[in-house]
PDB file of C-alpha atoms in Angstrom:
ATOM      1  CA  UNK A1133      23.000 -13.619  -2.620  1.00 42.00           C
ATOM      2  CA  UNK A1134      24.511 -10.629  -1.296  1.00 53.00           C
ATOM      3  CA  UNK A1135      22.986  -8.165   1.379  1.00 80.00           C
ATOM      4  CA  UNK A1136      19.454  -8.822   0.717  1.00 97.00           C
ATOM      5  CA  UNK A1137      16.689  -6.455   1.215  1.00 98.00           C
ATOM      6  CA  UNK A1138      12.960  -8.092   1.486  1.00 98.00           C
ATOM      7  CA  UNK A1139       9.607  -6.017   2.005  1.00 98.00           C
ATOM      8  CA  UNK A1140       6.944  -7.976   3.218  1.00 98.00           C
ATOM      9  CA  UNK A1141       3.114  -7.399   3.794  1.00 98.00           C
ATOM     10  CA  UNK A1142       0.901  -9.134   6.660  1.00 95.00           C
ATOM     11  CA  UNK A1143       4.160 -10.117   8.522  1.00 95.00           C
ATOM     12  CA  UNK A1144       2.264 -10.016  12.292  1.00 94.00           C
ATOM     13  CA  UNK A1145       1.168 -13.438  12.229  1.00 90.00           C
ATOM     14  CA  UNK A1146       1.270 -17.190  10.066  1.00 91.00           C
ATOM     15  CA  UNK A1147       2.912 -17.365   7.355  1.00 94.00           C
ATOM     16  CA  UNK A1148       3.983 -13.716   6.578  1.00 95.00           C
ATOM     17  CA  UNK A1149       5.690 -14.129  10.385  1.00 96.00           C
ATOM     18  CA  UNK A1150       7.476 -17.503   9.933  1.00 96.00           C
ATOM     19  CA  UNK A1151       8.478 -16.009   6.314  1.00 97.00           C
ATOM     20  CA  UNK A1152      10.102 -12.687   7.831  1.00 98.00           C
ATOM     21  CA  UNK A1153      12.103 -14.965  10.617  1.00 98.00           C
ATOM     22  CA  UNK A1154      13.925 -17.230   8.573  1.00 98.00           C
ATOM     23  CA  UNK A1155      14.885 -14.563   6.060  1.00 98.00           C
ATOM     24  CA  UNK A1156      16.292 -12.549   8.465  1.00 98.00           C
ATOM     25  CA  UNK A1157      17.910 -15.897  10.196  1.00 97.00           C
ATOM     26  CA  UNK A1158      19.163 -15.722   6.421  1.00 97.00           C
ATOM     27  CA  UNK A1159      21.168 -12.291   7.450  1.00 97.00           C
ATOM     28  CA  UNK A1160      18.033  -9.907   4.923  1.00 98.00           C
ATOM     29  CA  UNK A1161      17.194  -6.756   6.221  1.00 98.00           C
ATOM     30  CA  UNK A1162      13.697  -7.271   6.852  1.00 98.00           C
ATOM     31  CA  UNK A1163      11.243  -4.287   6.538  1.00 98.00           C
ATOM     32  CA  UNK A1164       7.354  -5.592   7.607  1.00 98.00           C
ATOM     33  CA  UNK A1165       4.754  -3.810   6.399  1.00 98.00           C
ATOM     34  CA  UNK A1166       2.322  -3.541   9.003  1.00 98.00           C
ATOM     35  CA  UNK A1167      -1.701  -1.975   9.796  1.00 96.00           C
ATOM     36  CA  UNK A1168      -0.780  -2.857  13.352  1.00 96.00           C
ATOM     37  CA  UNK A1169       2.017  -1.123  14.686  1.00 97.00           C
ATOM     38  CA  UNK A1170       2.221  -2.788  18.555  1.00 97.00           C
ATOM     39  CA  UNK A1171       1.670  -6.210  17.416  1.00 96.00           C
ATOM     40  CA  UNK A1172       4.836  -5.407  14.320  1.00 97.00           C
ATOM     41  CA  UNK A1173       7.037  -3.712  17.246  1.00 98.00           C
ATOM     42  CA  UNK A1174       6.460  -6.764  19.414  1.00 97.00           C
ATOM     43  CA  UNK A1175       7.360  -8.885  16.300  1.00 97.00           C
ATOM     44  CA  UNK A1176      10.622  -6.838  15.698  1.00 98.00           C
ATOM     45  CA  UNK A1177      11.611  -7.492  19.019  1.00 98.00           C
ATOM     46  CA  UNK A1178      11.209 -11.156  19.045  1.00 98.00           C
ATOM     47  CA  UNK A1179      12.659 -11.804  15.284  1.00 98.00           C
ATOM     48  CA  UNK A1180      15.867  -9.368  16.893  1.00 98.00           C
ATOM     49  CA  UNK A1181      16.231 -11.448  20.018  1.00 98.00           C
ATOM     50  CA  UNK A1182      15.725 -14.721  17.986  1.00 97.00           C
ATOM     51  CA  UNK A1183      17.937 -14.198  15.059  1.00 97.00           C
ATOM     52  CA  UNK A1184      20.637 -11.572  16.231  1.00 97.00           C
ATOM     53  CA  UNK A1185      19.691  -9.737  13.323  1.00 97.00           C
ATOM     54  CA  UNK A1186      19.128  -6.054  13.888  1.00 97.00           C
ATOM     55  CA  UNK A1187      18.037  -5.321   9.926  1.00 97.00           C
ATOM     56  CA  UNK A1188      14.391  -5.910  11.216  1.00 98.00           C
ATOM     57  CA  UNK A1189      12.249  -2.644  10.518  1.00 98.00           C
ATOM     58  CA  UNK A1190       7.960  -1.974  10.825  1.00 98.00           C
ATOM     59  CA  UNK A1191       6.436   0.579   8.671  1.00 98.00           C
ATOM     60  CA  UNK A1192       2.725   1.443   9.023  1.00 98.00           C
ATOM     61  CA  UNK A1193       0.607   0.113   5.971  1.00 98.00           C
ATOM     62  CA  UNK A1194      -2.973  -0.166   5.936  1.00 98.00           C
ATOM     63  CA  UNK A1195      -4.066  -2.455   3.017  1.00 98.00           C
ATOM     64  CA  UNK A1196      -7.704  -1.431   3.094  1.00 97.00           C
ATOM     65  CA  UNK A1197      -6.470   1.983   2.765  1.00 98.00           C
ATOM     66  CA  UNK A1198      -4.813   3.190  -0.846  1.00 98.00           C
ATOM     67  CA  UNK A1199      -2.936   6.640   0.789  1.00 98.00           C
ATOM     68  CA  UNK A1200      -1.146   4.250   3.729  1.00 98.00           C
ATOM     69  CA  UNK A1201       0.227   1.864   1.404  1.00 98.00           C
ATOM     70  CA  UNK A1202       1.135   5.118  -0.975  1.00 98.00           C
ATOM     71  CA  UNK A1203       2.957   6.487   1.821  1.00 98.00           C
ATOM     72  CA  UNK A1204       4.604   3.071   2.962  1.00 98.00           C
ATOM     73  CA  UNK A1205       6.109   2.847  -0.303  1.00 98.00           C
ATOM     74  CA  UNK A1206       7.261   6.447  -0.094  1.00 98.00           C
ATOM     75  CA  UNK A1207       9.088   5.899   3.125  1.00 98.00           C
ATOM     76  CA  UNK A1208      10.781   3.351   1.663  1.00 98.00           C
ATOM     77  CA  UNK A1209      11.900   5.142  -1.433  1.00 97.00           C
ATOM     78  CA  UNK A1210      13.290   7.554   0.917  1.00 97.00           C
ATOM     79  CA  UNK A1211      15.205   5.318   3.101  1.00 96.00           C
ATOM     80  CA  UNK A1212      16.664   2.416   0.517  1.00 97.00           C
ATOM     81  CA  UNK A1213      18.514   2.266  -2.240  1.00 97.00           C
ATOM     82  CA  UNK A1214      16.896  -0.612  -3.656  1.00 98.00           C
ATOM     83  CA  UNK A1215      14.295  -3.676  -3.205  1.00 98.00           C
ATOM     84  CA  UNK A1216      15.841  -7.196  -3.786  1.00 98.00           C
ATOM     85  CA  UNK A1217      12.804  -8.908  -2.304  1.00 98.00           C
ATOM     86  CA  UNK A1218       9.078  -7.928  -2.139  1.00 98.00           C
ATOM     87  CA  UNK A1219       6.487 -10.373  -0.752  1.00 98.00           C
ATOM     88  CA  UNK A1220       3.153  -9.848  -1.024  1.00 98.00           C
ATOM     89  CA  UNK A1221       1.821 -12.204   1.471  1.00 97.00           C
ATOM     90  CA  UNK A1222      -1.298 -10.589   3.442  1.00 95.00           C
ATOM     91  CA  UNK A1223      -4.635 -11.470   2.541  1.00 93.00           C
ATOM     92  CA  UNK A1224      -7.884 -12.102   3.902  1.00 92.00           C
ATOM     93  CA  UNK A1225     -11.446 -13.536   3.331  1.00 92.00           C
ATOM     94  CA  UNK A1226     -14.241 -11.524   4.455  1.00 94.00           C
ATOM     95  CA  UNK A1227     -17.392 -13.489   5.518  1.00 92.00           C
ATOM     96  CA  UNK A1228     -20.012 -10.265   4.340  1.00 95.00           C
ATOM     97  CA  UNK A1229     -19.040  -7.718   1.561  1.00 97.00           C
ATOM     98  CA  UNK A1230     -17.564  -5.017   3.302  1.00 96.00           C
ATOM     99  CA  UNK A1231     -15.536  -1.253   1.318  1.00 97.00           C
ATOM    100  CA  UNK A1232     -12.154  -0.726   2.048  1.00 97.00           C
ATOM    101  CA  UNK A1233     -11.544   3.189   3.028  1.00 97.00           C
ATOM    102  CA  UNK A1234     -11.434   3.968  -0.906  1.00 97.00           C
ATOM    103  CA  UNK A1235     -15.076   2.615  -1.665  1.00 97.00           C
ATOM    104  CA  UNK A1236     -13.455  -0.618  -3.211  1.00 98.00           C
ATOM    105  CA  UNK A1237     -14.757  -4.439  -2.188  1.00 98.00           C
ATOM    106  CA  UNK A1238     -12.419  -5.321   0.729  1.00 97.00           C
ATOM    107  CA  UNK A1239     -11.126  -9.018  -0.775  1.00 97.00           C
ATOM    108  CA  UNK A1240     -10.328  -7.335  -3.673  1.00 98.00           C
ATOM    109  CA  UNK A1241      -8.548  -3.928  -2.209  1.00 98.00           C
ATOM    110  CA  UNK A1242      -7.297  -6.465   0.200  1.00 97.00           C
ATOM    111  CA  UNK A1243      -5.338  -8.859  -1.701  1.00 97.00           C
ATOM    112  CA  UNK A1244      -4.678  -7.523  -4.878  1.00 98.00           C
ATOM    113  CA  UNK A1245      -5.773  -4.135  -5.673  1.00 98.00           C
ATOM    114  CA  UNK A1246      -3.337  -2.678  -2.573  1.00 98.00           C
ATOM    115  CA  UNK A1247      -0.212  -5.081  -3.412  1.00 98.00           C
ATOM    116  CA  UNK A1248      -0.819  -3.621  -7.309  1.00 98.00           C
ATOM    117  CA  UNK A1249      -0.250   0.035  -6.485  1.00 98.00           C
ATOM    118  CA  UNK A1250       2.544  -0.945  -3.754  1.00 98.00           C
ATOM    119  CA  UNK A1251       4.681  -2.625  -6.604  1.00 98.00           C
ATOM    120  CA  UNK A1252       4.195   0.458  -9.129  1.00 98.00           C
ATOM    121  CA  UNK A1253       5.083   2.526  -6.531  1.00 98.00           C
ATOM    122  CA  UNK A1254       8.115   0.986  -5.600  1.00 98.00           C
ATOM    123  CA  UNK A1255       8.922   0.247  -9.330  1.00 98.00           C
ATOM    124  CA  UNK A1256      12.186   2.010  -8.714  1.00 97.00           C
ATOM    125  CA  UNK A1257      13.625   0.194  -6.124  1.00 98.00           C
ATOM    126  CA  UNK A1258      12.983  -2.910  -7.644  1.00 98.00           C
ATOM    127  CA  UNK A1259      14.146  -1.969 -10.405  1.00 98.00           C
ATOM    128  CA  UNK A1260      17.375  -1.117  -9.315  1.00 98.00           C
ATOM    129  CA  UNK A1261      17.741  -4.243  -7.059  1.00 97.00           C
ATOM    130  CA  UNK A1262      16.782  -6.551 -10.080  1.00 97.00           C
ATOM    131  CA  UNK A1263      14.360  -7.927  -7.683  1.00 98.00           C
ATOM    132  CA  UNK A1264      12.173 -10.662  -7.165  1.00 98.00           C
ATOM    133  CA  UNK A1265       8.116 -10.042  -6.360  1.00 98.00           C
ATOM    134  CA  UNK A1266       6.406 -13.211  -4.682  1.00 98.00           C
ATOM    135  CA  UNK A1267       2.603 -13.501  -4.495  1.00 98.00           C
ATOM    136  CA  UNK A1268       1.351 -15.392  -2.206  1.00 97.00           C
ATOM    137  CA  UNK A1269      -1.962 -16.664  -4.134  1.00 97.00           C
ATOM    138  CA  UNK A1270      -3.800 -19.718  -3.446  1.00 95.00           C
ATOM    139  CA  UNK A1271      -5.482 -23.069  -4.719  1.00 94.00           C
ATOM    140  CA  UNK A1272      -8.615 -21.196  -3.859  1.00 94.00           C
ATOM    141  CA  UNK A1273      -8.353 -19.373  -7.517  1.00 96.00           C
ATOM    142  CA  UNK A1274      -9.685 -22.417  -9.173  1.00 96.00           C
ATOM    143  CA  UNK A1275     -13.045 -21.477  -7.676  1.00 94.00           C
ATOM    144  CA  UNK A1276     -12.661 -17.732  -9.260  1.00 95.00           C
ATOM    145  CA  UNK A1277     -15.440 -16.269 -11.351  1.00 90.00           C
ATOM    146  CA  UNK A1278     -14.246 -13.782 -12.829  1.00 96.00           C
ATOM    147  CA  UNK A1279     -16.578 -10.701 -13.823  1.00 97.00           C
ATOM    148  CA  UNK A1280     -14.757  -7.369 -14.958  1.00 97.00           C
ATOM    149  CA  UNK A1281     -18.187  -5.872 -15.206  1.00 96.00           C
ATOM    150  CA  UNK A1282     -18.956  -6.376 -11.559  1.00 97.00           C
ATOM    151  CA  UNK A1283     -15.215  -6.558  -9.730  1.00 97.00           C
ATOM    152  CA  UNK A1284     -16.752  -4.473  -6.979  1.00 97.00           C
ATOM    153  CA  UNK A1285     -20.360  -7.342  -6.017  1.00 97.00           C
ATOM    154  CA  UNK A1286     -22.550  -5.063  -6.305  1.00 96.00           C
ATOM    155  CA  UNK A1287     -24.639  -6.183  -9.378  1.00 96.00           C
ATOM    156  CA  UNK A1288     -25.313  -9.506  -7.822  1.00 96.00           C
ATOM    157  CA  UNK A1289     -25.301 -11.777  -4.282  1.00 96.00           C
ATOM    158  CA  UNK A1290     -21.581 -11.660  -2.644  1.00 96.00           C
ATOM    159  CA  UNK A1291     -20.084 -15.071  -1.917  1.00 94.00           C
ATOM    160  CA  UNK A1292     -17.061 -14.872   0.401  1.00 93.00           C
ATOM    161  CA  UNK A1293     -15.230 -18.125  -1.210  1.00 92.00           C
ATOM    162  CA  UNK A1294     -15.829 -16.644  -5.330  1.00 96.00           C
ATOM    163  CA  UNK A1295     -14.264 -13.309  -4.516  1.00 96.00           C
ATOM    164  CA  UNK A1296     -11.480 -14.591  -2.735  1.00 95.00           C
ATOM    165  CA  UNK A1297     -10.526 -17.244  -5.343  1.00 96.00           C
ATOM    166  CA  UNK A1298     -11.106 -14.451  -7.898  1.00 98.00           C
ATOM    167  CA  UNK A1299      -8.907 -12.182  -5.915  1.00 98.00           C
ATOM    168  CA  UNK A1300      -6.214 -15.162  -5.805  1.00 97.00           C
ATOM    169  CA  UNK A1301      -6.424 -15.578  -9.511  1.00 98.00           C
ATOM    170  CA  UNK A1302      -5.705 -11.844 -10.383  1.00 98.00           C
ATOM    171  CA  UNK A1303      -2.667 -12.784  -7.767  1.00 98.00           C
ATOM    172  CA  UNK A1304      -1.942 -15.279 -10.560  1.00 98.00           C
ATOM    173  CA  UNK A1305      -2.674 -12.795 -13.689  1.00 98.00           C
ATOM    174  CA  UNK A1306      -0.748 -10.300 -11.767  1.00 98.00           C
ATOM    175  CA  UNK A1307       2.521 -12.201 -11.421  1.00 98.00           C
ATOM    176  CA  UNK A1308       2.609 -13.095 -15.289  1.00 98.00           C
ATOM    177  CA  UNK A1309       2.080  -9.794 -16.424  1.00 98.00           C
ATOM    178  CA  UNK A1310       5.008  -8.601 -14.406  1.00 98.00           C
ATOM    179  CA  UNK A1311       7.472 -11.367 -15.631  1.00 98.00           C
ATOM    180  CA  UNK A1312       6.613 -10.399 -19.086  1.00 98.00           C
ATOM    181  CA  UNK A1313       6.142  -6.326 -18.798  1.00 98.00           C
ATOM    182  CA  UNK A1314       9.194  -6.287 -16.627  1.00 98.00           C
ATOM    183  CA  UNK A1315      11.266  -9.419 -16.878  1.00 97.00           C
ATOM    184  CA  UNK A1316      13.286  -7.127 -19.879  1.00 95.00           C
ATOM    185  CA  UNK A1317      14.248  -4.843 -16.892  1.00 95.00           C
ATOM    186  CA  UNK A1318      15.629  -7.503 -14.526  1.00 96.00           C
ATOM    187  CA  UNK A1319      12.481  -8.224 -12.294  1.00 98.00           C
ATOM    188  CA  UNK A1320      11.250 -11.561 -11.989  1.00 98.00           C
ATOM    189  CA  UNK A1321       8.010 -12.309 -10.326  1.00 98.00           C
ATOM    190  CA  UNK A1322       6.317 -16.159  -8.862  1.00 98.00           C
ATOM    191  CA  UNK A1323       3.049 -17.238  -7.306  1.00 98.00           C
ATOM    192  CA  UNK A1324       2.808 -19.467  -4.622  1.00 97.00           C
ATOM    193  CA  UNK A1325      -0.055 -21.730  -2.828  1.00 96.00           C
ATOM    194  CA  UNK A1326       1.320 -21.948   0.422  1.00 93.00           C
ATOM    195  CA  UNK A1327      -1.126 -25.130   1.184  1.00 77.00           C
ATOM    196  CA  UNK A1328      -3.741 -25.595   3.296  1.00 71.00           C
ATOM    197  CA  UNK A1329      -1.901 -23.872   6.383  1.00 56.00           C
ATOM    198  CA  UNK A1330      -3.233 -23.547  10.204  1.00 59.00           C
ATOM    199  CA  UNK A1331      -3.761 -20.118  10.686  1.00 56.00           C
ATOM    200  CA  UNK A1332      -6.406 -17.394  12.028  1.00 54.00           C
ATOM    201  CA  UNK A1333      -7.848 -17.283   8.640  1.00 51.00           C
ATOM    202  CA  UNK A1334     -11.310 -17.529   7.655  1.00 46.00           C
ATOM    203  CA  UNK A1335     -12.017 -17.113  11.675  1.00 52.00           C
ATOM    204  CA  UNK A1336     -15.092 -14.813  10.293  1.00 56.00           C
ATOM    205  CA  UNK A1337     -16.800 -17.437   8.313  1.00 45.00           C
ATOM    206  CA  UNK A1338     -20.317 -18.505   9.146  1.00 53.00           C
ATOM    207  CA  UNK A1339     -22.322 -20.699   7.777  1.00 55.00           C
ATOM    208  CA  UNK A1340     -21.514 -23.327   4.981  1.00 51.00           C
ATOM    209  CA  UNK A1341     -18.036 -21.419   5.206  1.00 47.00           C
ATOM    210  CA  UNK A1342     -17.404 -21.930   8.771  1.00 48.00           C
ATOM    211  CA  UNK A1343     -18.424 -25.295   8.814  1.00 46.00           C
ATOM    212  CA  UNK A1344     -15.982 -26.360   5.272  1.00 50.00           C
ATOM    213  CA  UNK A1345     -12.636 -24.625   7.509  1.00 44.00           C
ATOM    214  CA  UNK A1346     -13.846 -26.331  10.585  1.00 39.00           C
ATOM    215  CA  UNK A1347     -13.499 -29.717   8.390  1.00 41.00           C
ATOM    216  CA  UNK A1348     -10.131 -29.390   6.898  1.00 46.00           C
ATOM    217  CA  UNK A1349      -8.757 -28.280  10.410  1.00 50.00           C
ATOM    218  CA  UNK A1350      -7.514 -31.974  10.853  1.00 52.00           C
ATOM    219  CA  UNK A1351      -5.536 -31.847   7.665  1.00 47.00           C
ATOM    220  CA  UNK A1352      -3.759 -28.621   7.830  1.00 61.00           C
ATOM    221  CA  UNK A1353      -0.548 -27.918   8.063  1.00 70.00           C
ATOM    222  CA  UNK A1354       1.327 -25.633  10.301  1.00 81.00           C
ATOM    223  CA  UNK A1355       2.337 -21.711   9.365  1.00 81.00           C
ATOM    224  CA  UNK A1356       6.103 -23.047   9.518  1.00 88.00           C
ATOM    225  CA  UNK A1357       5.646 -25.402   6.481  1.00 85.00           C
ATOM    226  CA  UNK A1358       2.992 -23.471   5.242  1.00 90.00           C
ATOM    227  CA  UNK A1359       6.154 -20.685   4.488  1.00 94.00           C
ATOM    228  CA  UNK A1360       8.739 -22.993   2.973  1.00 94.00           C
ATOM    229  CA  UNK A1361       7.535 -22.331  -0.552  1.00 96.00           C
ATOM    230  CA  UNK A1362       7.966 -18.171  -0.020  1.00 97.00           C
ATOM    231  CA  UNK A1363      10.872 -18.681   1.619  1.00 97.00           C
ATOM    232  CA  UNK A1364      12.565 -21.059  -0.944  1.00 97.00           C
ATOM    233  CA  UNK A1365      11.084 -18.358  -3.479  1.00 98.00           C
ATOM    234  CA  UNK A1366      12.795 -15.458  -1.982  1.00 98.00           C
ATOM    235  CA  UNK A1367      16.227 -17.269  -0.988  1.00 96.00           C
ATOM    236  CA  UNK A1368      17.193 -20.069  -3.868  1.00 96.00           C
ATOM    237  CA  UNK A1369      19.414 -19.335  -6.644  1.00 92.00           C
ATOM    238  CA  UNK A1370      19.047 -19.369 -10.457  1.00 90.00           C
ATOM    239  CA  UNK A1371      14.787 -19.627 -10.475  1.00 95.00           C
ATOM    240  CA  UNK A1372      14.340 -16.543 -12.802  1.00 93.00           C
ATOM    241  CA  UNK A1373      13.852 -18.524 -15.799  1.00 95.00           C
ATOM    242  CA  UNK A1374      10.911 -19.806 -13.465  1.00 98.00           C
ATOM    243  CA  UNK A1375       9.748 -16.243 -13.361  1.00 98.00           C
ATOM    244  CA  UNK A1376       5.938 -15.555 -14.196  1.00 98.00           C
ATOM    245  CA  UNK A1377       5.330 -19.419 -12.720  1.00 98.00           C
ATOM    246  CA  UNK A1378       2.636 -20.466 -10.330  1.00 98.00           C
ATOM    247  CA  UNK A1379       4.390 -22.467  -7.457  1.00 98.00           C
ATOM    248  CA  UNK A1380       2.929 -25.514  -5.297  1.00 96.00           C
ATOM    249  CA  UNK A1381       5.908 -27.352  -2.353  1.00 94.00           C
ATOM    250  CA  UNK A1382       8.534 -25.554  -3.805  1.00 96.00           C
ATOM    251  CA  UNK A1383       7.907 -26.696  -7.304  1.00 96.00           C
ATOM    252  CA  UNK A1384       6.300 -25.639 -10.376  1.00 98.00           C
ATOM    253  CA  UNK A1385       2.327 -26.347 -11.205  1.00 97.00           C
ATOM    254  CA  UNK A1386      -0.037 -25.694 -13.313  1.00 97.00           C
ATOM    255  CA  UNK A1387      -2.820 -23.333 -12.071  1.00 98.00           C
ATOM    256  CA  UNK A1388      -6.056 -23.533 -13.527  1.00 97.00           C
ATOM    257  CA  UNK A1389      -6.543 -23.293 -17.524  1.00 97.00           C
ATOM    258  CA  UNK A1390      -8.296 -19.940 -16.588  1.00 97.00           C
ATOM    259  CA  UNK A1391      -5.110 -18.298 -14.727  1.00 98.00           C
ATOM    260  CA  UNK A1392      -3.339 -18.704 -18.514  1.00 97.00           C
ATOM    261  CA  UNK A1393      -6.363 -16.317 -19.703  1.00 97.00           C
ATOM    262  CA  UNK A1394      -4.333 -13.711 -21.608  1.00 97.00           C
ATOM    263  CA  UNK A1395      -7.382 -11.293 -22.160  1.00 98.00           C
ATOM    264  CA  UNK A1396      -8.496 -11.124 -18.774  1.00 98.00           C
ATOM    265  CA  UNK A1397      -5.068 -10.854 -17.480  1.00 98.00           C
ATOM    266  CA  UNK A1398      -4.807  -7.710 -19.516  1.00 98.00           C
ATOM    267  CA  UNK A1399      -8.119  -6.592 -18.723  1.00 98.00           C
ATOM    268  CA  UNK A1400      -7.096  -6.605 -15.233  1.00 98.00           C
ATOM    269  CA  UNK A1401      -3.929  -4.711 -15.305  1.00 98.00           C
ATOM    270  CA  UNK A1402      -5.736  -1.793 -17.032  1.00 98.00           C
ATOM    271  CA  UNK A1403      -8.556  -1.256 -14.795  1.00 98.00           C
ATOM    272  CA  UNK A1404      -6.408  -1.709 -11.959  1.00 98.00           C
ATOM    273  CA  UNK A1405      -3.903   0.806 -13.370  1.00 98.00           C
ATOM    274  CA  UNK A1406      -7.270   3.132 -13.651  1.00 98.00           C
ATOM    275  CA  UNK A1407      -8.075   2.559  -9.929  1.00 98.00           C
ATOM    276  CA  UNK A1408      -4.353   3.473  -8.656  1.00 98.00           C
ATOM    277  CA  UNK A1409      -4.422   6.425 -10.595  1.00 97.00           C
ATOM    278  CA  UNK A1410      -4.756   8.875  -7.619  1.00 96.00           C
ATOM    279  CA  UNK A1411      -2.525   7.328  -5.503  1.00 96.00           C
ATOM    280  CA  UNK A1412       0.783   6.740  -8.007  1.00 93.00           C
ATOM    281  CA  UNK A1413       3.589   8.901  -8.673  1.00 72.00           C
ATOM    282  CA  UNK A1414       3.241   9.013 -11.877  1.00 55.00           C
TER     283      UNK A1414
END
């Protein structure tokens, strides 16, 4: 692959961090999208002094907030040409149900609702740099119940675990409906479960929660191999006939018979196209 340019989300830390320095050991010009700016500096500095690569940008984006991840995307319209690599990687699970800064349930805003308007917005310079988009979803979908009546909780009892493997199946939905709606137009798109990786996440669990992370801890894996599946994603050649595939070690799996729901796939990409509304530039 030629000069490579790669945008990737919730690059500060695990996997998102391993996954920016070996693609820019890989000679991409990394741009990390990042809510905290000191912690992405410090990051830029290290990946620099690591690599030798001085491609290595930070650009403020807030993924609770829809206007900072509008204007994220619209500094980088301004300042590239084109997108040849856009990871979606940050996520989170949130112990309580807490709003983002746009009224919507955090796990949702969180991991897909805010990585849906950043690809429309930067539709053109993907685009244009035939790119790939890689979600990082999760095994955790299998535990998704779905309800398009209710994707905000608040018509009955929040569970932290159900609307994060709900979020990581529209991660799923999300990624086919892009192979097929833009596939025609040179962009493929892949999901990922990155494993069971060794990370800061679900550090806010309590409870039944708390106590399930605190058992796996023995059997996790580290954030290094917990990236080789993005990375492989984002750096082999010849996988877009993959495109619209759910990944597991590098290979292709099969995700639950519920992530091959065509009606609630579309269902999905309508009301979030309602929700982004405000905040495209369309």
């Amino acid at each position: 692959m030629p000069f490579t340019t790669t945008v990737i989300t919730g690059a500060t830390s695990g996997i998102g961090k391993e996954t920016a320095m070996a693609l820019a050991k890989k000679d991409h010009a990394v741009y990390m999208l990042v809510r905290d700016m000191e912690r992405g500096e410090e990051l830029r500095q290290e990946i620099i002094a690591v690599t030798k690569n001085k491609n290595v940008y930070v650009l403020k984006c807030d993924l609770a907030d829809m206007a900072s991840v509008r204007d994220a995307a619209g500094v980088l319209k301004a300042s590239l040409m084109a997108v040849n690599i856009l990871i979606n990687n940050a996520g989170g699970i949130f112990a309580e149900r807490h709003e983002s800064k746009d009224g919507y349930e955090m796990t949702f805003a969180v991991n897909h609702l805010s990585h849906f308007l950043l690809v429309n917005n930067l539709l053109p310079l993907l685009q244009k740099g035939q790119a790939r988009i890689i979600n990082v979803s999760s095994e955790a979908h299998r535990m998704a119940k779905p309800n398009f009546n209710d994707l905000q909780w608040l018509k009955r009892p929040y569970s932290a675990w159900k609307a994060y493997g709900t979020a990581k199946l529209f991660n799923i939905y999300f990624t086919r409906s892009l192979a097929i709606k833009y596939g025609p137009k040179g962009i493929s798109a892949f999901a990922l479960h990155p494993g069971l990786v060794n990370t800061g996440f679900g550090t806010g669990l309590t409870g039944i929660g708390k106590t399930l992370m605190w058992l796996a801890r023995p059997f996790m894996i580290s954030a290094e191999s917990g990236a080789q599946t993005s990375i492989y994603l984002a750096s082999a050649a010849r996988i877009d006939a993959k495109s619209g595939k759910y990944f597991k070690n590098r290979h292709v799996a099969s995700p639950s018979a519920q992530a091959t729901d065509e009606l609630g796939r579309n269902r999905l990409w309508d009301l979030s196209m309602e929700m982004i509304k405000p905040f495209t530039d369309q």
